[in-house]
Coordinates of C-alpha atoms and ligand atoms in Angstrom, one line a residue:
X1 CA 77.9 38.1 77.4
X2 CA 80.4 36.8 74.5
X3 CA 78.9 35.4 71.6
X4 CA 78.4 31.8 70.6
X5 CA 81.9 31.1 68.5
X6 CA 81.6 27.8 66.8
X7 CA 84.3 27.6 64.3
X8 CA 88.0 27.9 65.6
X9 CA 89.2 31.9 66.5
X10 CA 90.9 33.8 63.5
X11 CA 94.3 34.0 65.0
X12 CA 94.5 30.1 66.1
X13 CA 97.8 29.0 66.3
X14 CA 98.2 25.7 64.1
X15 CA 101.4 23.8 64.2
X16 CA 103.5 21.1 65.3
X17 CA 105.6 19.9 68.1
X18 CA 109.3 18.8 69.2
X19 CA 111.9 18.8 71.4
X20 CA 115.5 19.7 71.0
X21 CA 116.2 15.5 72.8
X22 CA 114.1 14.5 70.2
X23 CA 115.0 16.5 67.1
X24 CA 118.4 18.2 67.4
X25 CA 120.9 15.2 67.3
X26 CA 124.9 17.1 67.3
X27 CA 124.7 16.3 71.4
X28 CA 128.2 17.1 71.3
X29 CA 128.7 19.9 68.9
X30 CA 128.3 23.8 69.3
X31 CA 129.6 23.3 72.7
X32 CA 126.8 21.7 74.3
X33 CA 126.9 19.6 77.6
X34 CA 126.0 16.4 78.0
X35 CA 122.0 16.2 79.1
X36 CA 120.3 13.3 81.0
X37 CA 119.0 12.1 77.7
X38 CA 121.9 11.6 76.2
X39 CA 122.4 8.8 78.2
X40 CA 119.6 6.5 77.9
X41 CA 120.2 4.0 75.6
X42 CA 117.8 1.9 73.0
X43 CA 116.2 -1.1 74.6
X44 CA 114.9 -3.7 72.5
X45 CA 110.9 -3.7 72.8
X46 CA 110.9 -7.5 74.5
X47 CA 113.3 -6.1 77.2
X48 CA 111.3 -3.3 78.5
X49 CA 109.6 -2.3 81.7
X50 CA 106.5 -1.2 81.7
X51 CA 106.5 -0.7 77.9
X52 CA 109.2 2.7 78.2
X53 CA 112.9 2.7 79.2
X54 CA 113.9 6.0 79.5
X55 CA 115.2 5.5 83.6
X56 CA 118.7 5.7 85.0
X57 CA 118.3 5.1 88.8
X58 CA 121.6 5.2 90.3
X59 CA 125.1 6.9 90.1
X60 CA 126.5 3.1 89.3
X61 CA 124.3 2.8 85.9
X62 CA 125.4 6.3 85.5
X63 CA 129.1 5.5 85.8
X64 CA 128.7 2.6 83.6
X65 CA 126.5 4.7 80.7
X66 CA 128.9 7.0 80.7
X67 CA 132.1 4.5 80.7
X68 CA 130.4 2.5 77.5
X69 CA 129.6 6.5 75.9
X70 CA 130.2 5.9 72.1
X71 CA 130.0 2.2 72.1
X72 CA 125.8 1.9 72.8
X73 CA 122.8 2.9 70.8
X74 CA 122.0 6.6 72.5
X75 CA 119.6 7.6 69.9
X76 CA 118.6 11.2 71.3
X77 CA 122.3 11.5 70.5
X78 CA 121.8 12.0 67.2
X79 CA 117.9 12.7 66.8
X80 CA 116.7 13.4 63.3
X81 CA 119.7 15.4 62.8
X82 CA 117.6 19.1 62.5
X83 CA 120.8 21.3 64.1
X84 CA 122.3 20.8 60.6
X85 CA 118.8 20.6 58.7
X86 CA 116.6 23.0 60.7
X87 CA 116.0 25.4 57.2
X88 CA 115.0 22.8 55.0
X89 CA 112.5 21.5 58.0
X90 CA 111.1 24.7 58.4
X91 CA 110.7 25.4 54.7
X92 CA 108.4 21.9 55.4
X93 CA 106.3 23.7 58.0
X94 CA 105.9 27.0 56.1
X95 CA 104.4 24.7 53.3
X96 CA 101.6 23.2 55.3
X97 CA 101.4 26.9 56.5
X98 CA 102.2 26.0 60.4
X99 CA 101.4 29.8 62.3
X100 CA 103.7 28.4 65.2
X101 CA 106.2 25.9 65.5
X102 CA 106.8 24.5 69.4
X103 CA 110.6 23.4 69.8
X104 CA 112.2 23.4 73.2
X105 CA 116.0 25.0 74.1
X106 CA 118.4 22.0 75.4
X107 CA 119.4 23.8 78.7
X108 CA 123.0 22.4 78.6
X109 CA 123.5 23.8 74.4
X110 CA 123.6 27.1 76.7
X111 CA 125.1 26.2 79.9
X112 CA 126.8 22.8 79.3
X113 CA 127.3 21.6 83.2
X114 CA 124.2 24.0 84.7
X115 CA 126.3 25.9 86.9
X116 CA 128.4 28.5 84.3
X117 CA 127.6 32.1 85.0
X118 CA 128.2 32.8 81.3
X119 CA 126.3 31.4 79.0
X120 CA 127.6 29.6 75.2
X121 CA 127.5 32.1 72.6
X122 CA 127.7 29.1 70.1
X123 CA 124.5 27.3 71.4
X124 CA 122.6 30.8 71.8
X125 CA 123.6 31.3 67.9
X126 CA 122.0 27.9 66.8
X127 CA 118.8 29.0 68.2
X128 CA 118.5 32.6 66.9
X129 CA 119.0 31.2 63.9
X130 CA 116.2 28.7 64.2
X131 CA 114.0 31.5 65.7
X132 CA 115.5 34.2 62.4
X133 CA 114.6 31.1 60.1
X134 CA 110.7 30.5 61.6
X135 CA 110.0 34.4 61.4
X136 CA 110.7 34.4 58.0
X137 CA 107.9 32.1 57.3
X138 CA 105.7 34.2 59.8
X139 CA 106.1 31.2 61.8
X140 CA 105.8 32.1 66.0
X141 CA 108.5 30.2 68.2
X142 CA 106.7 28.4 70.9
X143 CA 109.5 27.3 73.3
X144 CA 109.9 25.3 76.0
X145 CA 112.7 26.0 78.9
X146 CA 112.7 22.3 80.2
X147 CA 111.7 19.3 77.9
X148 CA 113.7 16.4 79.3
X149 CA 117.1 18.6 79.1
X150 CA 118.3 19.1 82.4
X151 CA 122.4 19.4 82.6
X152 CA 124.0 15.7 83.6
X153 CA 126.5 17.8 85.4
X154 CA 123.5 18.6 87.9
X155 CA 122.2 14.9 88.4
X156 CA 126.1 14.2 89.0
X157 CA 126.6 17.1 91.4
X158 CA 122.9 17.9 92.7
X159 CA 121.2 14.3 92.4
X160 CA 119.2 16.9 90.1
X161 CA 116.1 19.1 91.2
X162 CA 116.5 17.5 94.8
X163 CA 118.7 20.5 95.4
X164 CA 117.1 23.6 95.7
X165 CA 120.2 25.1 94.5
X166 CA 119.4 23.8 90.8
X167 CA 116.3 26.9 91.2
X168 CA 118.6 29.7 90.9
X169 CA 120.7 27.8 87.9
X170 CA 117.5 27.4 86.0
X171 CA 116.2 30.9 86.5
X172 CA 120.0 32.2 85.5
X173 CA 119.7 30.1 82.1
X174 CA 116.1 31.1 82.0
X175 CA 116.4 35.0 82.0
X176 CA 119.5 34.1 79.6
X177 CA 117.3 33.3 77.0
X178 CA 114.9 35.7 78.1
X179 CA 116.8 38.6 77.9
X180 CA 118.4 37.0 73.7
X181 CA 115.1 36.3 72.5
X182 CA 113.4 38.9 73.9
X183 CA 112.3 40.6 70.1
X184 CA 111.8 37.0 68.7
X185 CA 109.4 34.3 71.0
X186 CA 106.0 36.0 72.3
X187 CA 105.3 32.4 73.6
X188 CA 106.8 30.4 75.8
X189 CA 106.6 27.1 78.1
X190 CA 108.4 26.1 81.2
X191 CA 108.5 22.2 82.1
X192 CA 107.3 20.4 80.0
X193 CA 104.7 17.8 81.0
X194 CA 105.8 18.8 84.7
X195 CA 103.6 15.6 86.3
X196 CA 106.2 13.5 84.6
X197 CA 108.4 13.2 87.6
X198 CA 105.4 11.1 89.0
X199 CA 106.5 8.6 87.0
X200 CA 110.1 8.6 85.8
X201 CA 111.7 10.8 88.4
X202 CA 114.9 10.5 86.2
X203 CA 113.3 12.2 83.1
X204 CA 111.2 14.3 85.2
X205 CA 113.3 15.9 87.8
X206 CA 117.0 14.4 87.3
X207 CA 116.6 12.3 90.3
X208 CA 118.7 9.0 90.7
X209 CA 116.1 7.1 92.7
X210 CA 118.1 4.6 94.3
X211 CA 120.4 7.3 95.6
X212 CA 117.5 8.5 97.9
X213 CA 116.0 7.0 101.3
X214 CA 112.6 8.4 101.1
X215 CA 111.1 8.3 97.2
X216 CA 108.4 10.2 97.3
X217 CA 109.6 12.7 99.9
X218 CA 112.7 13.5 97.2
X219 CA 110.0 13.5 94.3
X220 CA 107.5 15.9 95.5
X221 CA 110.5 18.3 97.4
X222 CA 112.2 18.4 93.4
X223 CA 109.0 19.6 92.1
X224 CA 108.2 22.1 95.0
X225 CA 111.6 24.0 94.1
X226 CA 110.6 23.1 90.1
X227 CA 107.5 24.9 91.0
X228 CA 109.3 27.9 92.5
X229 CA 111.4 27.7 89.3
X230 CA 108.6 27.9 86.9
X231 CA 106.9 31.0 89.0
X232 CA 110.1 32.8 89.0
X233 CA 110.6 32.3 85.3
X234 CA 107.1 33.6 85.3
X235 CA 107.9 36.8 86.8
X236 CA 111.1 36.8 84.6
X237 CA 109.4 36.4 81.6
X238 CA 106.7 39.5 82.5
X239 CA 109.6 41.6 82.7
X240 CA 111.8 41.0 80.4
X241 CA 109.2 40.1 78.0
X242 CA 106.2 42.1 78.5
X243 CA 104.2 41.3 75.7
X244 CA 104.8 37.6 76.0
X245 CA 102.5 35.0 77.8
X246 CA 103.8 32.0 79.6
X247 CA 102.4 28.5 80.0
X248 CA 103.0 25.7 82.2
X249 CA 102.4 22.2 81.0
X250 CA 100.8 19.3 81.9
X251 CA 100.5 15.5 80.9
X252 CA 96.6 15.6 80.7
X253 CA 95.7 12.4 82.2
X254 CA 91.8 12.0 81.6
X255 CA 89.9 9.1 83.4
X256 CA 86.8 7.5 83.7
X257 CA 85.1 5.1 86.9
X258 CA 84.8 1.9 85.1
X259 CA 81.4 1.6 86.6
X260 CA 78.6 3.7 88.5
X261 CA 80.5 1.8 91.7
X262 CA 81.4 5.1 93.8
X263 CA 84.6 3.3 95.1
X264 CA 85.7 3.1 91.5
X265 CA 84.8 7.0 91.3
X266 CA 86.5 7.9 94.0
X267 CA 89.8 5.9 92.8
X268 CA 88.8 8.3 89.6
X269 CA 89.2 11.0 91.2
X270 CA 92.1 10.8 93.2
X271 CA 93.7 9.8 90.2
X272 CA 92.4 13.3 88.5
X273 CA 93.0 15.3 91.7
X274 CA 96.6 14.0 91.7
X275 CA 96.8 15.3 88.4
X276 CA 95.3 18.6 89.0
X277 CA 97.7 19.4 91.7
X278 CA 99.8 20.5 89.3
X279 CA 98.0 22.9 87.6
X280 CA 96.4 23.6 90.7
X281 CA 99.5 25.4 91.7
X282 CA 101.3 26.9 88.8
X283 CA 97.3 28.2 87.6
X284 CA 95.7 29.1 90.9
X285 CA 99.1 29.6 92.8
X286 CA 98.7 27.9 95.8
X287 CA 98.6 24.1 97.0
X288 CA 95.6 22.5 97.2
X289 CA 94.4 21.0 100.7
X290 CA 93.7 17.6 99.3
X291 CA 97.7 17.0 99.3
X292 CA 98.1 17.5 102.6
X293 CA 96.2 14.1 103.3
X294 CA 98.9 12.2 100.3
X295 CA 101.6 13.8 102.3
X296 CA 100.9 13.0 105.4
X297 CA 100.2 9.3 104.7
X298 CA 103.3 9.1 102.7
X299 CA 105.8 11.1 105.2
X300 CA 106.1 13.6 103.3
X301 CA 107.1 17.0 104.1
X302 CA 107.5 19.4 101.5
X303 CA 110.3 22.1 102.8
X304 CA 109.4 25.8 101.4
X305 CA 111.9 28.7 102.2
X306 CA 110.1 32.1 103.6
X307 CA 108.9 33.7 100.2
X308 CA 107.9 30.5 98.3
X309 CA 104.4 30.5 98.7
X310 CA 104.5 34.2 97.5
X311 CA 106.2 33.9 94.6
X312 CA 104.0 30.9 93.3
X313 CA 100.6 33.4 94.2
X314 CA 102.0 36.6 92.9
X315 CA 103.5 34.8 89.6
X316 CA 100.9 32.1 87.8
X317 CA 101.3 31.0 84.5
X318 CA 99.6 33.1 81.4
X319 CA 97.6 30.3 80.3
X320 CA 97.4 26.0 80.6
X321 CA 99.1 24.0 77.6
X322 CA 98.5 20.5 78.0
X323 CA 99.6 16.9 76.0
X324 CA 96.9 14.6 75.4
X325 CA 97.0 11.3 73.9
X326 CA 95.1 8.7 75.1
X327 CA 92.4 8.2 78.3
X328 CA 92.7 5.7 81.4
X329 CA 89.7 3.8 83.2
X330 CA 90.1 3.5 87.1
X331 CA 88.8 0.9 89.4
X332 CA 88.4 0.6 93.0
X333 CA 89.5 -3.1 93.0
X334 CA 93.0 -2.6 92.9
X335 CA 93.7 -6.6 91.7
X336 CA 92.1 -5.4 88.3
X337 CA 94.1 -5.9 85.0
X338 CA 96.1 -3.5 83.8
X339 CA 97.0 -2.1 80.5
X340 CA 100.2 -0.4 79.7
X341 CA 101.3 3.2 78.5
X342 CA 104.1 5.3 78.2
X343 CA 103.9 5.8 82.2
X344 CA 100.5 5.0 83.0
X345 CA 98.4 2.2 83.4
X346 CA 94.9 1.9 83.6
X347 CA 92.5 -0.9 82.8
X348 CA 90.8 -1.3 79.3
X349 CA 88.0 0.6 78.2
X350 CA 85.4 -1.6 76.0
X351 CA 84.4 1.1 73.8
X352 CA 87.9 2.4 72.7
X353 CA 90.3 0.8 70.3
X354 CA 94.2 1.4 71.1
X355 CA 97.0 2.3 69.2
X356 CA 99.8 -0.3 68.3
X357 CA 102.1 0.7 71.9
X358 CA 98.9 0.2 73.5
X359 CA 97.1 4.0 74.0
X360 CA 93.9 3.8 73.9
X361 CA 92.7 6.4 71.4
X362 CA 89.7 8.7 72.3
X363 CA 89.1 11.8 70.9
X364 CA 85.8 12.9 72.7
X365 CA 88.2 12.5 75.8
X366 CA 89.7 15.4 74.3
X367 CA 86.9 17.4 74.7
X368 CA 86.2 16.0 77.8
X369 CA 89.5 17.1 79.2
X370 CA 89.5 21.1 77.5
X371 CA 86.0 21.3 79.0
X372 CA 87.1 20.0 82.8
X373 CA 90.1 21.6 82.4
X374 CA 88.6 25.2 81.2
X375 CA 85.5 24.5 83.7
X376 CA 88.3 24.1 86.8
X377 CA 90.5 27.2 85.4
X378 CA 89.1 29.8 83.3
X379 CA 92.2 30.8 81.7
X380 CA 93.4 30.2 78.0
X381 CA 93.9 26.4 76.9
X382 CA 96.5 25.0 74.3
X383 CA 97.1 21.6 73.2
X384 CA 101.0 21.3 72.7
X385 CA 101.1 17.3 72.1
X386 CA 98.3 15.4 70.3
X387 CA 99.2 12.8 67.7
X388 CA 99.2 8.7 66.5
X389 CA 102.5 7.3 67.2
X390 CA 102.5 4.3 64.6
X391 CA 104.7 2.3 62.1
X392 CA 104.4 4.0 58.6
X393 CA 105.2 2.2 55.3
X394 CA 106.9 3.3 52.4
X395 CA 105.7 2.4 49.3
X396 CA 107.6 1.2 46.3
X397 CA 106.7 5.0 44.4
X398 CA 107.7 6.6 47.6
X399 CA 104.5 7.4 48.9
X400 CA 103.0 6.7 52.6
X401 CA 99.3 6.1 53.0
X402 CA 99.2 7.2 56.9
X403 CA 95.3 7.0 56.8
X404 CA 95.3 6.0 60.4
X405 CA 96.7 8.9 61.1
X406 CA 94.7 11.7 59.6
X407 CA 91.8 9.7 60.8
X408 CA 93.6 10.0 64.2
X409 CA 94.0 13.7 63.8
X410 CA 90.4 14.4 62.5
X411 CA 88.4 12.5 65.1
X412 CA 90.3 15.2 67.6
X413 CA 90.3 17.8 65.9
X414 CA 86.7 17.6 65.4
X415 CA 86.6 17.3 69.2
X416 CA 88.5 20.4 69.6
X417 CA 85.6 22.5 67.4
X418 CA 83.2 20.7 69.8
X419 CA 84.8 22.3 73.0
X420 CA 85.1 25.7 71.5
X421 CA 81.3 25.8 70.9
X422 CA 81.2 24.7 74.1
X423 CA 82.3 27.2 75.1
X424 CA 86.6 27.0 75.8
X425 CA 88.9 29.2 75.3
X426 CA 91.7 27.1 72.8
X427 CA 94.9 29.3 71.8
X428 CA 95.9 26.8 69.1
X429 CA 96.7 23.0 68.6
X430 CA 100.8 21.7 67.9
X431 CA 100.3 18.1 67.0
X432 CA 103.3 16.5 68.4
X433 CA 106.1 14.8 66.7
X434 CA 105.1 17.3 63.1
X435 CA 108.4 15.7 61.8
X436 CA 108.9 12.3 62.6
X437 CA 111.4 11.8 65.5
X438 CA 112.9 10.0 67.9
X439 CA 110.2 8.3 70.8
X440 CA 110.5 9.9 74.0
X441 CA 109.3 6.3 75.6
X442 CA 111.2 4.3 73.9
X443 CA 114.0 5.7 72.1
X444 CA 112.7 4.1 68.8
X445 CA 112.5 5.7 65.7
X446 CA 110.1 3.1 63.9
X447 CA 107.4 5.0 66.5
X448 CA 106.8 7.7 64.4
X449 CA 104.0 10.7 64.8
X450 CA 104.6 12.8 61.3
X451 CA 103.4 14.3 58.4
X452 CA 106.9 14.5 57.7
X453 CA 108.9 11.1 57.3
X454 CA 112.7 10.7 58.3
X455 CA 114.5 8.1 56.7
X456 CA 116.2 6.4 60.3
X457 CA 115.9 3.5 61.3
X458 CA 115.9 2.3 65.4
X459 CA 119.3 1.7 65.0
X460 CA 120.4 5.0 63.1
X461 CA 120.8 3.4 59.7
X462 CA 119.3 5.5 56.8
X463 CA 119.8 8.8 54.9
X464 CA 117.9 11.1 57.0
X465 CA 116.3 12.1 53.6
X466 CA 112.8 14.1 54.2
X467 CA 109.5 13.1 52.6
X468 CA 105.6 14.1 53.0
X469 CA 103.1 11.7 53.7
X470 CA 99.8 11.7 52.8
X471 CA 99.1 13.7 55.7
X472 CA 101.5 16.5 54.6
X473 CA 98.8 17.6 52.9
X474 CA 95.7 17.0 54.3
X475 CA 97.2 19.2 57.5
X476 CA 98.1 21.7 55.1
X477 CA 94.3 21.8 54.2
X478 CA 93.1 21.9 57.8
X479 CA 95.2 25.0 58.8
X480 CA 94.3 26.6 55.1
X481 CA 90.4 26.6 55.9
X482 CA 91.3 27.7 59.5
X483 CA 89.8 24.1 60.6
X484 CA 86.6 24.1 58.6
X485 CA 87.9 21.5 56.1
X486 CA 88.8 18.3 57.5
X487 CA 87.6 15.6 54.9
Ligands
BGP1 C1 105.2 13.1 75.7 C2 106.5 13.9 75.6 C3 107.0 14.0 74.2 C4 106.6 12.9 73.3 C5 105.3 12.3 73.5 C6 105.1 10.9 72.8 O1 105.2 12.5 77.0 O2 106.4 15.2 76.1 O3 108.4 14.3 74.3 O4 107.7 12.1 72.9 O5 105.0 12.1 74.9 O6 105.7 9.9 73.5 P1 106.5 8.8 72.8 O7 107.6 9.5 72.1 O8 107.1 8.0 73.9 O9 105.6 8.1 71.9

């Protein structure tokens, strides 16, 4: 029997988290294709729906995106600008002693349309650079193949993962960086928050909903063949790589019966199982037979190609990385009110207090979520997005007092220790959005997550001048003690 381990492993991996949508800015330098983020444009908070806009639904708001191109407000365009500033970021993270840094390749800075056999020398320099610039530091690369990336040539062409041709393009690009990086990144992710898809199919999958008869049926085919994708860059990755591990990754989406009322635990818990399917098959390697009832009453009939049910068996992921920001409360009573998210919505939980976009912040669902998860799993857990997306101020000396967020950061952290005592296996923690960037929800800037601050405004105004907040340093303090000092 292992002993009782109470204080975070030796070798935890403390860091912080992007993505190249987010971060990079230069969309059309170095080569680099357009990507389906590049073309969703700011929307002013009162015209939302459902709180995000990050949605393109058919090939006529596509043609008319792309007609208006430099005339809108595309802020993933131009990010926080890191392709020209990535050493003087990094030097950042090496100061609050970051062991890893998680940062995602933009799958079109390699192949710009998708479908090239060769890949962009240009865009494969930018990143070994990145990568030759973290090892300096001792800093590990944590990468991610698909964060919200996915060529626009494909959604064009493919109506995006709808085509099971888009699996051998992504397994091309993915043994690409494979086979470059090979001596560099140990870790690695494939989709990130692969559930997504659930709810924005546009972000998710690089559907145009409207384009399709059947939703759902065109939803849950994509992620089949983005499930056969992410086993096969599994296998990919244990050969190429051998002494790398592989994640998948999963919006965690915790929730609680709001009362003892079994029909509001059963709505629970199809919201959990529907959540779990995910990491049921990338983890265990198979479907699990509660789908087959959603399928059935939702016509919907996944299409699998002799071999497919193979490869996601012989090929599951290394270990489960997860995001994890806020908690949800399910009711049977379907007419009950509810709140908004980023893509969920839930009803309000009494004993939480929510963030100013409306998450409601719980840090013991944290714990609640590595235990389930761990409990369900049994293989290594890391949390690759936690974090307080808020409005900072800057002072008149300069400074920002981001108390909220340490407190933020602390109450989960905490949590975390909790769960390890508990007895979970936790690889490391990469609080998202380590550098403030741009919202993946909303395309605002003013939503910001870091210990780092980035002079931008929503509309791209500002000197993109770098400065630490209060919680530069308090971080710095929590990775120094190895977790023990969190005051
Ligand atoms: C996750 C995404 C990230 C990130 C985060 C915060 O869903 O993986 O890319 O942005 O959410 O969301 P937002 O930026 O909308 O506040």
């Amino acid at each position: 029997m292992s002993k009782l381990q109470t204080t975070f492993p030796e070798n935890f991996l403390w860091g912080g988290a992007t993505a190249a949508n987010q971060l990079e800015g230069a969309y059309n330098e170095g080569g680099k294709g357009l990507s389906i983020f590049d073309m969703v444009e700011f929307v002013p908070k009162e015209e939302r729906v459902n709180g995000h806009a990050m949605d393109v639904t058919s090939k006529r708001e596509l043609e008319a995106l792309l007609a208006r191109d430099t005339d809108g407000n595309f802020p993933k365009r131009r990010g926080i600008d890191f392709y020209h500033r990535y050493k003087e970021d990094i030097a950042l993270f090496a100061e609050m002693g970051f062991k890893t840094f998680r940062l995602s390749i933009s799958w079109p800075r390699i192949f710009p349309t998708g479908t090239e056999l060769e890949p962009n020398e240009e865009g494969l320099a930018f990143y070994d650079k990145v990568f030759d610039e973290l090892l300096k530091y001792g800093i590990e690369p944590l990468v991610t193949l698909s964060h919200y990336e996915m060529p626009l040539h494909l959604v064009q062409e493919n109506n995006g993962w709808t085509d099971r041709k888009v699996v051998d393009y992504f397994v091309h690009y993915a043994e690409t960086v494979f086979k470059r990086y090979k001596d560099k990144v140990k870790y690695w992710l494939t989709f990130n928050e692969i559930n997504i898809s659930m709810f924005s199919p546009y972000i998710g999958s690089g559907i145009l909903i409207d384009e399709v008869e059947n939703k759902e049926q065109a939803v849950f085919q994509a992620l089949h063949h983005q499930f056969v994708a992410s086993a096969r860059a599994v296998k990919a990755c244990h050969e190429i790589i051998p002494d790398a591990q592989i994640g998948c990754m999963l919006a965690r989406l915790e929730v609680y019966p709001e009362t003892c009322n079994p029909d509001d635990t059963i709505a629970a818990l199809d919201i959990d199982q529907m959540n779990l399917f995910f990491t049921d098959v990338q983890v265990r390697g198979y479907y699990p037979s509660f789908m087959n009832r959603y399928f059935a009453e939702n016509n919907i009939e996944i299409e699998m190609l002799p071999g497919d049910e193979e490869i996601l068996l012989q090929h599951p992921v290394d270990f489960l990385s997860f995001s994890y920001y806020m908690t949800m409360v399910a009711s049977g009573d379907p007419e009950k009110k509810k709140e908004k998210g980023n893509f969920f919505s839930g009803i309000q939980n009494p004993y939480l207090r929510a963030s100013d976009w409306g998450w409601q912040i719980d840090p013991k669902g944290l714990r609640i979520a590595l235990k389930k998860l761990y409990d369900r799993y049994q293989v290594p857990l890391f949390i690759v997005e936690n974090g307080l997306g808020a409005y900072d101020t800057v002072e008149e000396d300069g400074s920002i007092n981001d108390d909220y967020r340490i407190d933020y950061l602390r109450e989960h952290i905490d949590q975390m220790r909790e769960a390890i005592t508990d007895g979970v296996e936790l690889m490391g923690y990469t609080s998202w959005g380590c550098i403030d960037l741009i919202s993946a929800g909303t395309s605002e800037m003013s939503k910001r997550y870091g210990f780092i601050y980035v002079d931008q405004d929503d509309y791209g105004n500002g000197t993109f001048a770098r400065s630490k907040k209060k919680s530069f340093d308090w971080y710095k303090k929590v990775i120094a003690t190895n977790g023990k000092d969190l005051d």
